[in-house]
């Protein structure tokens, strides 16, 4: 059986790429397609020397740094991939990969991280970041994104089976495409993310510093709590603006290697998280290190962090993306922290081990293949 795996783009080793790594481990002989491939040398190991078949976007001017500007061309690029020689097509999609063309005699399974964010819930953010949020160009861009939204909904019909990364995303898939999906949670590197060292008197947050991560809310909260220390790991276009709001009790480390991140997760009192995420792997990485989580109580985090109403809690939720809500949650955590044990945090994270992902993913693929061959899949 010939297998093709189609990924949106390869520019960094992040959450979607960790899922892709496990899919490639399960199907090592699969051919890999991606619109572009500009992975840094230090983040290519998970490809294990595999050749990546790219689209014409790979050769477009400025594609390495400004690939998002080519979003209008991405549906065309993905539909030019020739997958006619394959029996099984697996799309690894948060943008356009699921729109790859397939025939009725090919099984198409989509590992869906989210329906296309740029055409649905992150449309306004995309327009701001590309400078297309006003004027005549803004009007044209909004019209184009509406067209892409229609394309995204229409190409969902080519998928034979959706896999969602959380119940939160399964609901989005239903809302966008009116399609059922199977939930398989992404893998967490629990083997290398382990407890160690002693706890110190600081909090930590780690993320790409972009608007929807709401790092500003966390920094503002700690600016109002000068007696408490916060360490911020990560960089991004919002870093300069947010750094200007911080007090002397907030330390910005920028992008850091894995070992530095792990060291801070192991030593921090708690990990603070303010984004509404599709799944949210960072809170689970903290829990794998035995560290409690203080998180905004919406999105996928509700499925990965056990609140105080659990018999074995691993964190505390706050209800608004506001500095006052974060402050209240930090104060509640300090009152209730003895109820949250490192062992409970670690045990919760172990539910998301890579072995579990591989077992569940291959199970769904084999189930879908069996039903597809007998005409019982849909």
mmCIF file of C-alpha atoms in Angstrom:
data_model
loop_
_atom_site.group_PDB
_atom_site.id
_atom_site.type_symbol
_atom_site.label_atom_id
_atom_site.label_comp_id
_atom_site.label_asym_id
_atom_site.label_seq_id
_atom_site.Cartn_x
_atom_site.Cartn_y
_atom_site.Cartn_z
ATOM 1 C CA UNK A 1 0.000 0.000 0.000
ATOM 2 C CA UNK A 2 1.410 3.389 -1.043
ATOM 3 C CA UNK A 3 0.890 6.183 1.485
ATOM 4 C CA UNK A 4 1.210 9.955 1.088
ATOM 5 C CA UNK A 5 1.246 12.370 4.031
ATOM 6 C CA UNK A 6 0.466 16.003 3.170
ATOM 7 C CA UNK A 7 1.462 18.712 5.685
ATOM 8 C CA UNK A 8 0.599 22.402 5.331
ATOM 9 C CA UNK A 9 4.102 23.858 5.664
ATOM 10 C CA UNK A 10 7.370 23.009 7.369
ATOM 11 C CA UNK A 11 9.062 26.070 8.847
ATOM 12 C CA UNK A 12 9.552 25.081 12.508
ATOM 13 C CA UNK A 13 9.258 22.095 14.825
ATOM 14 C CA UNK A 14 6.104 22.896 16.802
ATOM 15 C CA UNK A 15 2.919 21.111 17.885
ATOM 16 C CA UNK A 16 1.691 19.981 14.450
ATOM 17 C CA UNK A 17 5.175 18.789 13.547
ATOM 18 C CA UNK A 18 5.328 16.636 16.685
ATOM 19 C CA UNK A 19 2.157 14.911 15.522
ATOM 20 C CA UNK A 20 3.640 14.581 12.032
ATOM 21 C CA UNK A 21 6.765 13.019 13.551
ATOM 22 C CA UNK A 22 4.680 10.273 15.141
ATOM 23 C CA UNK A 23 2.748 9.644 11.922
ATOM 24 C CA UNK A 24 6.039 9.277 10.055
ATOM 25 C CA UNK A 25 7.250 6.859 12.730
ATOM 26 C CA UNK A 26 4.119 4.750 12.255
ATOM 27 C CA UNK A 27 4.393 4.851 8.451
ATOM 28 C CA UNK A 28 8.140 5.230 7.752
ATOM 29 C CA UNK A 29 7.775 4.442 4.039
ATOM 30 C CA UNK A 30 5.171 7.147 3.410
ATOM 31 C CA UNK A 31 6.053 9.960 1.026
ATOM 32 C CA UNK A 32 5.872 13.433 2.561
ATOM 33 C CA UNK A 33 4.428 16.471 0.790
ATOM 34 C CA UNK A 34 4.419 20.067 2.068
ATOM 35 C CA UNK A 35 3.716 23.411 0.405
ATOM 36 C CA UNK A 36 7.106 24.695 1.542
ATOM 37 C CA UNK A 37 10.018 23.361 3.572
ATOM 38 C CA UNK A 38 12.322 25.841 5.289
ATOM 39 C CA UNK A 39 13.115 24.005 8.522
ATOM 40 C CA UNK A 40 16.191 25.277 10.392
ATOM 41 C CA UNK A 41 19.075 22.809 10.468
ATOM 42 C CA UNK A 42 18.617 22.234 14.198
ATOM 43 C CA UNK A 43 14.946 21.252 13.807
ATOM 44 C CA UNK A 44 15.144 18.771 10.928
ATOM 45 C CA UNK A 45 16.004 15.618 12.849
ATOM 46 C CA UNK A 46 12.423 14.358 13.009
ATOM 47 C CA UNK A 47 12.413 14.008 9.204
ATOM 48 C CA UNK A 48 15.169 11.370 9.526
ATOM 49 C CA UNK A 49 16.684 12.413 6.197
ATOM 50 C CA UNK A 50 13.362 12.068 4.356
ATOM 51 C CA UNK A 51 12.911 14.039 1.149
ATOM 52 C CA UNK A 52 10.037 16.530 1.240
ATOM 53 C CA UNK A 53 8.122 17.116 -1.973
ATOM 54 C CA UNK A 54 7.194 20.796 -2.114
ATOM 55 C CA UNK A 55 4.955 23.008 -4.262
ATOM 56 C CA UNK A 56 5.784 25.950 -6.527
ATOM 57 C CA UNK A 57 5.516 28.207 -3.468
ATOM 58 C CA UNK A 58 8.942 26.934 -2.395
ATOM 59 C CA UNK A 59 10.464 28.991 -5.212
ATOM 60 C CA UNK A 60 8.432 32.172 -4.779
ATOM 61 C CA UNK A 61 10.274 35.384 -3.790
ATOM 62 C CA UNK A 62 10.517 35.867 -0.029
ATOM 63 C CA UNK A 63 8.692 32.624 0.729
ATOM 64 C CA UNK A 64 11.118 31.683 3.504
ATOM 65 C CA UNK A 65 10.148 34.640 5.708
ATOM 66 C CA UNK A 66 6.821 35.753 4.277
ATOM 67 C CA UNK A 67 5.132 32.500 3.319
ATOM 68 C CA UNK A 68 1.877 33.564 4.987
ATOM 69 C CA UNK A 69 1.567 36.333 2.410
ATOM 70 C CA UNK A 70 1.066 33.607 -0.184
ATOM 71 C CA UNK A 71 -2.034 32.285 1.572
ATOM 72 C CA UNK A 72 -4.281 33.169 -1.411
ATOM 73 C CA UNK A 73 -2.181 30.858 -3.614
ATOM 74 C CA UNK A 74 -2.100 27.944 -1.180
ATOM 75 C CA UNK A 75 -5.357 26.282 -2.311
ATOM 76 C CA UNK A 76 -4.001 26.286 -5.884
ATOM 77 C CA UNK A 77 -0.629 24.934 -4.737
ATOM 78 C CA UNK A 78 -2.060 22.048 -2.718
ATOM 79 C CA UNK A 79 -4.414 21.034 -5.530
ATOM 80 C CA UNK A 80 -1.483 20.773 -7.946
ATOM 81 C CA UNK A 81 0.052 17.908 -5.960
ATOM 82 C CA UNK A 82 -0.201 14.695 -7.956
ATOM 83 C CA UNK A 83 -1.209 11.926 -5.546
ATOM 84 C CA UNK A 84 -2.681 9.591 -8.149
ATOM 85 C CA UNK A 85 -0.196 6.817 -7.334
ATOM 86 C CA UNK A 86 -1.242 6.484 -3.673
ATOM 87 C CA UNK A 87 -3.773 4.233 -1.973
ATOM 88 C CA UNK A 88 -3.949 6.140 1.336
ATOM 89 C CA UNK A 89 -3.659 9.912 1.708
ATOM 90 C CA UNK A 90 -3.245 11.402 5.183
ATOM 91 C CA UNK A 91 -3.554 15.179 5.365
ATOM 92 C CA UNK A 92 -1.988 16.880 8.379
ATOM 93 C CA UNK A 93 -3.981 20.074 8.247
ATOM 94 C CA UNK A 94 -4.658 23.360 10.003
ATOM 95 C CA UNK A 95 -4.888 25.361 6.779
ATOM 96 C CA UNK A 96 -5.130 23.881 3.277
ATOM 97 C CA UNK A 97 -3.602 20.375 3.341
ATOM 98 C CA UNK A 98 -7.003 18.703 3.613
ATOM 99 C CA UNK A 99 -7.904 20.232 0.213
ATOM 100 C CA UNK A 100 -5.472 17.967 -1.611
ATOM 101 C CA UNK A 101 -7.215 16.222 -4.559
ATOM 102 C CA UNK A 102 -8.099 12.538 -4.193
ATOM 103 C CA UNK A 103 -10.167 10.041 -6.175
ATOM 104 C CA UNK A 104 -13.064 7.934 -4.957
ATOM 105 C CA UNK A 105 -10.837 4.844 -4.855
ATOM 106 C CA UNK A 106 -8.321 6.556 -2.536
ATOM 107 C CA UNK A 107 -8.878 6.731 1.210
ATOM 108 C CA UNK A 108 -8.338 10.260 2.568
ATOM 109 C CA UNK A 109 -7.931 10.651 6.342
ATOM 110 C CA UNK A 110 -7.469 14.155 7.726
ATOM 111 C CA UNK A 111 -5.580 14.784 10.960
ATOM 112 C CA UNK A 112 -7.256 18.128 11.653
ATOM 113 C CA UNK A 113 -5.662 20.574 14.090
ATOM 114 C CA UNK A 114 -8.402 23.093 13.278
ATOM 115 C CA UNK A 115 -10.541 24.210 10.362
ATOM 116 C CA UNK A 116 -8.595 26.887 8.449
ATOM 117 C CA UNK A 117 -8.060 29.577 11.089
ATOM 118 C CA UNK A 118 -7.378 32.363 8.603
ATOM 119 C CA UNK A 119 -10.786 31.958 7.009
ATOM 120 C CA UNK A 120 -12.693 31.333 10.236
ATOM 121 C CA UNK A 121 -11.775 32.461 13.766
ATOM 122 C CA UNK A 122 -8.362 34.136 13.144
ATOM 123 C CA UNK A 123 -9.359 36.118 10.068
ATOM 124 C CA UNK A 124 -8.963 39.543 11.701
ATOM 125 C CA UNK A 125 -5.574 38.637 13.189
ATOM 126 C CA UNK A 126 -4.267 37.490 9.810
ATOM 127 C CA UNK A 127 -5.405 40.755 8.203
ATOM 128 C CA UNK A 128 -3.672 42.836 10.897
ATOM 129 C CA UNK A 129 -0.400 40.884 10.715
ATOM 130 C CA UNK A 130 -0.227 41.203 6.929
ATOM 131 C CA UNK A 131 -1.232 44.890 6.932
ATOM 132 C CA UNK A 132 -4.459 44.161 5.070
ATOM 133 C CA UNK A 133 -6.942 45.271 7.706
ATOM 134 C CA UNK A 134 -7.976 48.595 6.175
ATOM 135 C CA UNK A 135 -8.550 50.454 2.928
ATOM 136 C CA UNK A 136 -9.231 49.043 -0.505
ATOM 137 C CA UNK A 137 -6.664 46.272 -0.033
ATOM 138 C CA UNK A 138 -8.424 45.297 3.188
ATOM 139 C CA UNK A 139 -11.757 45.027 1.413
ATOM 140 C CA UNK A 140 -10.205 42.850 -1.282
ATOM 141 C CA UNK A 141 -8.508 40.668 1.335
ATOM 142 C CA UNK A 142 -11.750 40.137 3.241
ATOM 143 C CA UNK A 143 -13.486 39.160 0.008
ATOM 144 C CA UNK A 144 -10.675 36.711 -0.757
ATOM 145 C CA UNK A 145 -10.794 35.148 2.714
ATOM 146 C CA UNK A 146 -14.530 34.667 2.329
ATOM 147 C CA UNK A 147 -13.820 32.800 -0.909
ATOM 148 C CA UNK A 148 -11.227 30.681 0.906
ATOM 149 C CA UNK A 149 -13.751 29.928 3.630
ATOM 150 C CA UNK A 150 -16.162 28.617 0.989
ATOM 151 C CA UNK A 151 -13.331 26.569 -0.561
ATOM 152 C CA UNK A 152 -12.381 25.174 2.849
ATOM 153 C CA UNK A 153 -15.944 24.078 3.568
ATOM 154 C CA UNK A 154 -16.363 22.581 0.100
ATOM 155 C CA UNK A 155 -13.130 20.545 0.137
ATOM 156 C CA UNK A 156 -14.149 18.923 3.415
ATOM 157 C CA UNK A 157 -16.272 16.611 1.252
ATOM 158 C CA UNK A 158 -13.097 14.982 -0.116
ATOM 159 C CA UNK A 159 -12.155 13.739 3.380
ATOM 160 C CA UNK A 160 -13.366 10.236 4.198
ATOM 161 C CA UNK A 161 -12.581 10.446 7.920
ATOM 162 C CA UNK A 162 -11.630 13.349 10.178
ATOM 163 C CA UNK A 163 -9.443 12.976 13.251
ATOM 164 C CA UNK A 164 -9.635 15.914 15.695
ATOM 165 C CA UNK A 165 -6.934 16.790 18.223
ATOM 166 C CA UNK A 166 -9.497 17.547 20.963
ATOM 167 C CA UNK A 167 -13.207 17.539 21.629
ATOM 168 C CA UNK A 168 -12.995 21.317 21.271
ATOM 169 C CA UNK A 169 -11.766 20.917 17.681
ATOM 170 C CA UNK A 170 -14.247 18.114 16.990
ATOM 171 C CA UNK A 171 -16.990 20.647 17.735
ATOM 172 C CA UNK A 172 -15.359 23.181 15.416
ATOM 173 C CA UNK A 173 -15.182 20.568 12.653
ATOM 174 C CA UNK A 174 -18.876 19.899 13.110
ATOM 175 C CA UNK A 175 -19.717 23.616 13.155
ATOM 176 C CA UNK A 176 -17.657 24.309 10.021
ATOM 177 C CA UNK A 177 -18.148 21.163 7.939
ATOM 178 C CA UNK A 178 -21.042 19.268 9.550
ATOM 179 C CA UNK A 179 -18.774 16.219 9.794
ATOM 180 C CA UNK A 180 -18.221 13.808 12.664
ATOM 181 C CA UNK A 181 -14.647 13.130 13.789
ATOM 182 C CA UNK A 182 -12.633 10.822 16.022
ATOM 183 C CA UNK A 183 -10.649 12.524 18.795
ATOM 184 C CA UNK A 184 -6.996 11.528 19.200
ATOM 185 C CA UNK A 185 -4.972 13.766 21.479
ATOM 186 C CA UNK A 186 -1.483 14.827 20.265
ATOM 187 C CA UNK A 187 1.589 13.237 21.854
ATOM 188 C CA UNK A 188 3.636 14.767 24.670
ATOM 189 C CA UNK A 189 7.337 13.999 25.147
ATOM 190 C CA UNK A 190 6.901 12.603 28.640
ATOM 191 C CA UNK A 191 10.148 10.636 28.387
ATOM 192 C CA UNK A 192 12.333 13.752 28.251
ATOM 193 C CA UNK A 193 10.032 16.085 30.181
ATOM 194 C CA UNK A 194 10.348 14.772 33.718
ATOM 195 C CA UNK A 195 10.329 16.195 37.262
ATOM 196 C CA UNK A 196 13.670 17.176 38.746
ATOM 197 C CA UNK A 197 15.364 19.719 40.979
ATOM 198 C CA UNK A 198 13.693 21.791 43.670
ATOM 199 C CA UNK A 199 10.911 24.357 43.423
ATOM 200 C CA UNK A 200 11.780 28.054 43.486
ATOM 201 C CA UNK A 201 9.690 31.150 44.072
ATOM 202 C CA UNK A 202 8.802 32.148 40.512
ATOM 203 C CA UNK A 203 6.126 31.487 37.897
ATOM 204 C CA UNK A 204 6.811 30.696 34.255
ATOM 205 C CA UNK A 205 5.048 31.074 30.936
ATOM 206 C CA UNK A 206 6.338 29.920 27.556
ATOM 207 C CA UNK A 207 4.865 30.600 24.148
ATOM 208 C CA UNK A 208 5.270 32.227 20.787
ATOM 209 C CA UNK A 209 4.505 35.879 21.573
ATOM 210 C CA UNK A 210 1.654 36.525 19.152
ATOM 211 C CA UNK A 211 -1.682 38.240 19.853
ATOM 212 C CA UNK A 212 -3.937 35.228 20.448
ATOM 213 C CA UNK A 213 -1.577 33.783 23.074
ATOM 214 C CA UNK A 214 -2.530 36.771 25.297
ATOM 215 C CA UNK A 215 0.872 37.070 26.923
ATOM 216 C CA UNK A 216 -0.023 40.716 27.567
ATOM 217 C CA UNK A 217 -2.659 39.592 30.063
ATOM 218 C CA UNK A 218 -0.117 37.551 32.018
ATOM 219 C CA UNK A 219 2.556 40.274 32.016
ATOM 220 C CA UNK A 220 0.037 42.933 33.066
ATOM 221 C CA UNK A 221 -1.085 40.726 35.944
ATOM 222 C CA UNK A 222 2.449 40.298 37.276
ATOM 223 C CA UNK A 223 3.183 43.994 36.774
ATOM 224 C CA UNK A 224 0.400 44.513 39.310
ATOM 225 C CA UNK A 225 1.968 41.900 41.645
ATOM 226 C CA UNK A 226 5.552 43.185 42.036
ATOM 227 C CA UNK A 227 6.175 40.825 44.948
ATOM 228 C CA UNK A 228 5.837 37.813 42.609
ATOM 229 C CA UNK A 229 8.356 36.864 39.905
ATOM 230 C CA UNK A 230 7.519 35.792 36.345
ATOM 231 C CA UNK A 231 9.840 34.285 33.725
ATOM 232 C CA UNK A 232 8.724 34.582 30.079
ATOM 233 C CA UNK A 233 10.236 32.160 27.538
ATOM 234 C CA UNK A 234 9.614 32.679 23.828
ATOM 235 C CA UNK A 235 9.741 35.392 21.204
ATOM 236 C CA UNK A 236 7.540 36.811 18.496
ATOM 237 C CA UNK A 237 6.246 40.022 16.925
ATOM 238 C CA UNK A 238 4.520 41.163 20.137
ATOM 239 C CA UNK A 239 7.602 40.853 22.319
ATOM 240 C CA UNK A 240 8.760 44.491 22.215
ATOM 241 C CA UNK A 241 5.296 45.836 22.988
ATOM 242 C CA UNK A 242 4.711 43.439 25.867
ATOM 243 C CA UNK A 243 8.191 43.902 27.298
ATOM 244 C CA UNK A 244 7.406 47.596 27.625
ATOM 245 C CA UNK A 245 4.487 46.790 29.952
ATOM 246 C CA UNK A 246 6.538 44.649 32.335
ATOM 247 C CA UNK A 247 7.891 45.518 35.734
ATOM 248 C CA UNK A 248 11.301 44.610 37.111
ATOM 249 C CA UNK A 249 9.827 41.369 38.492
ATOM 250 C CA UNK A 250 9.285 40.006 34.948
ATOM 251 C CA UNK A 251 12.249 38.439 33.126
ATOM 252 C CA UNK A 252 12.159 37.868 29.359
ATOM 253 C CA UNK A 253 14.498 35.108 28.173
ATOM 254 C CA UNK A 254 13.462 35.050 24.507
ATOM 255 C CA UNK A 255 13.611 31.805 22.555
ATOM 256 C CA UNK A 256 15.445 29.103 24.506
ATOM 257 C CA UNK A 257 16.606 25.559 23.762
ATOM 258 C CA UNK A 258 14.671 22.612 25.143
ATOM 259 C CA UNK A 259 17.015 22.115 28.104
ATOM 260 C CA UNK A 260 16.459 25.665 29.387
ATOM 261 C CA UNK A 261 12.693 25.382 29.012
ATOM 262 C CA UNK A 262 12.673 22.055 30.862
ATOM 263 C CA UNK A 263 14.843 23.455 33.648
ATOM 264 C CA UNK A 264 12.433 26.342 34.257
ATOM 265 C CA UNK A 265 9.373 24.099 34.093
ATOM 266 C CA UNK A 266 10.918 21.850 36.733
ATOM 267 C CA UNK A 267 11.713 24.706 39.120
ATOM 268 C CA UNK A 268 8.704 27.005 38.755
ATOM 269 C CA UNK A 269 5.852 27.188 41.259
ATOM 270 C CA UNK A 270 3.341 27.009 38.406
ATOM 271 C CA UNK A 271 2.958 27.470 34.662
ATOM 272 C CA UNK A 272 0.656 30.337 33.581
ATOM 273 C CA UNK A 273 -1.319 30.056 30.341
ATOM 274 C CA UNK A 274 -3.819 32.585 28.951
ATOM 275 C CA UNK A 275 -4.578 31.403 25.398
ATOM 276 C CA UNK A 276 -7.713 29.725 24.125
ATOM 277 C CA UNK A 277 -5.937 26.831 22.412
ATOM 278 C CA UNK A 278 -7.116 24.070 20.121
ATOM 279 C CA UNK A 279 -5.268 21.584 22.338
ATOM 280 C CA UNK A 280 -2.425 23.343 24.142
ATOM 281 C CA UNK A 281 0.662 21.188 24.527
ATOM 282 C CA UNK A 282 2.586 23.630 26.763
ATOM 283 C CA UNK A 283 0.396 23.039 29.864
ATOM 284 C CA UNK A 284 0.930 19.289 29.455
ATOM 285 C CA UNK A 285 4.688 19.741 29.149
ATOM 286 C CA UNK A 286 4.586 21.609 32.452
ATOM 287 C CA UNK A 287 2.539 18.846 34.075
ATOM 288 C CA UNK A 288 4.979 16.224 32.754
ATOM 289 C CA UNK A 289 7.596 18.048 34.843
ATOM 290 C CA UNK A 290 5.313 17.841 37.885
ATOM 291 C CA UNK A 291 4.354 21.525 37.649
ATOM 292 C CA UNK A 292 0.807 22.833 38.274
ATOM 293 C CA UNK A 293 -0.946 24.966 35.662
ATOM 294 C CA UNK A 294 -2.881 28.226 36.011
ATOM 295 C CA UNK A 295 -4.887 28.450 32.789
ATOM 296 C CA UNK A 296 -7.671 30.280 30.999
ATOM 297 C CA UNK A 297 -10.602 27.898 31.247
ATOM 298 C CA UNK A 298 -11.596 27.667 27.582
ATOM 299 C CA UNK A 299 -10.595 25.472 24.663
ATOM 300 C CA UNK A 300 -8.539 22.304 24.705
ATOM 301 C CA UNK A 301 -6.984 23.015 28.104
ATOM 302 C CA UNK A 302 -10.253 21.901 29.718
ATOM 303 C CA UNK A 303 -9.384 18.408 28.471
ATOM 304 C CA UNK A 304 -5.749 18.406 29.637
ATOM 305 C CA UNK A 305 -5.749 20.141 33.037
ATOM 306 C CA UNK A 306 -7.708 18.819 36.030
ATOM 307 C CA UNK A 307 -9.286 21.638 38.001
ATOM 308 C CA UNK A 308 -9.824 21.883 41.745
ATOM 309 C CA UNK A 309 -13.127 20.027 41.438
ATOM 310 C CA UNK A 310 -11.159 16.911 40.457
ATOM 311 C CA UNK A 311 -10.149 14.321 43.099
ATOM 312 C CA UNK A 312 -6.544 14.767 41.915
ATOM 313 C CA UNK A 313 -6.266 18.347 40.617
ATOM 314 C CA UNK A 314 -3.366 19.510 38.449
ATOM 315 C CA UNK A 315 -4.229 23.178 38.101
ATOM 316 C CA UNK A 316 -6.563 26.138 38.462
ATOM 317 C CA UNK A 317 -8.707 27.860 35.839
ATOM 318 C CA UNK A 318 -9.498 31.546 35.451
ATOM 319 C CA UNK A 319 -12.601 32.647 33.574
ATOM 320 C CA UNK A 320 -11.588 35.806 31.705
ATOM 321 C CA UNK A 321 -8.599 36.826 29.596
ATOM 322 C CA UNK A 322 -7.889 39.763 31.874
ATOM 323 C CA UNK A 323 -5.102 40.681 34.266
ATOM 324 C CA UNK A 324 -7.524 40.816 37.208
ATOM 325 C CA UNK A 325 -8.677 37.277 36.471
ATOM 326 C CA UNK A 326 -5.060 36.048 36.346
ATOM 327 C CA UNK A 327 -4.305 37.797 39.638
ATOM 328 C CA UNK A 328 -7.299 36.119 41.273
ATOM 329 C CA UNK A 329 -6.198 32.718 39.972
ATOM 330 C CA UNK A 330 -2.626 33.162 41.236
ATOM 331 C CA UNK A 331 -3.945 34.109 44.666
ATOM 332 C CA UNK A 332 -6.291 31.116 44.671
ATOM 333 C CA UNK A 333 -3.422 28.852 43.618
ATOM 334 C CA UNK A 334 -1.298 30.017 46.517
ATOM 335 C CA UNK A 335 -4.152 29.275 48.930
ATOM 336 C CA UNK A 336 -4.892 25.852 47.434
ATOM 337 C CA UNK A 337 -1.486 24.706 46.140
ATOM 338 C CA UNK A 338 -1.110 21.959 48.741
ATOM 339 C CA UNK A 339 -4.003 20.143 47.039
ATOM 340 C CA UNK A 340 -1.997 19.856 43.801
ATOM 341 C CA UNK A 341 0.812 17.304 43.909
ATOM 342 C CA UNK A 342 3.686 16.848 41.421
ATOM 343 C CA UNK A 343 2.730 13.160 41.213
ATOM 344 C CA UNK A 344 -0.824 14.012 40.098
ATOM 345 C CA UNK A 345 0.519 16.411 37.459
ATOM 346 C CA UNK A 346 2.932 13.803 36.140
ATOM 347 C CA UNK A 347 0.305 11.060 36.134
ATOM 348 C CA UNK A 348 -2.095 13.237 34.173
ATOM 349 C CA UNK A 349 0.545 14.026 31.527
ATOM 350 C CA UNK A 350 1.362 10.336 31.078
ATOM 351 C CA UNK A 351 -2.097 9.864 29.535
ATOM 352 C CA UNK A 352 -0.737 11.699 26.480
ATOM 353 C CA UNK A 353 2.416 9.636 25.866
ATOM 354 C CA UNK A 354 3.511 9.103 22.226
ATOM 355 C CA UNK A 355 2.838 5.362 22.471
ATOM 356 C CA UNK A 356 -0.828 6.077 23.143
ATOM 357 C CA UNK A 357 -1.017 8.358 20.098
ATOM 358 C CA UNK A 358 0.566 5.761 17.812
ATOM 359 C CA UNK A 359 -1.773 3.034 19.048
ATOM 360 C CA UNK A 360 -4.913 5.122 18.619
ATOM 361 C CA UNK A 361 -3.856 6.606 15.279
ATOM 362 C CA UNK A 362 -3.039 3.259 13.673
ATOM 363 C CA UNK A 363 -6.270 1.866 15.117
ATOM 364 C CA UNK A 364 -8.347 4.559 13.388
ATOM 365 C CA UNK A 365 -6.463 4.129 10.100
ATOM 366 C CA UNK A 366 -6.950 0.347 10.122
ATOM 367 C CA UNK A 367 -10.629 0.742 11.037
ATOM 368 C CA UNK A 368 -11.132 3.267 8.230
ATOM 369 C CA UNK A 369 -9.299 1.075 5.707
ATOM 370 C CA UNK A 370 -11.471 -1.916 6.561
ATOM 371 C CA UNK A 371 -14.698 0.031 6.245
ATOM 372 C CA UNK A 372 -13.506 1.827 3.114
ATOM 373 C CA UNK A 373 -12.726 -1.448 1.352
ATOM 374 C CA UNK A 374 -16.171 -2.792 2.160
ATOM 375 C CA UNK A 375 -17.993 0.434 1.321
ATOM 376 C CA UNK A 376 -19.126 1.080 4.909
ATOM 377 C CA UNK A 377 -17.055 4.150 5.836
ATOM 378 C CA UNK A 378 -19.674 6.840 5.258
#
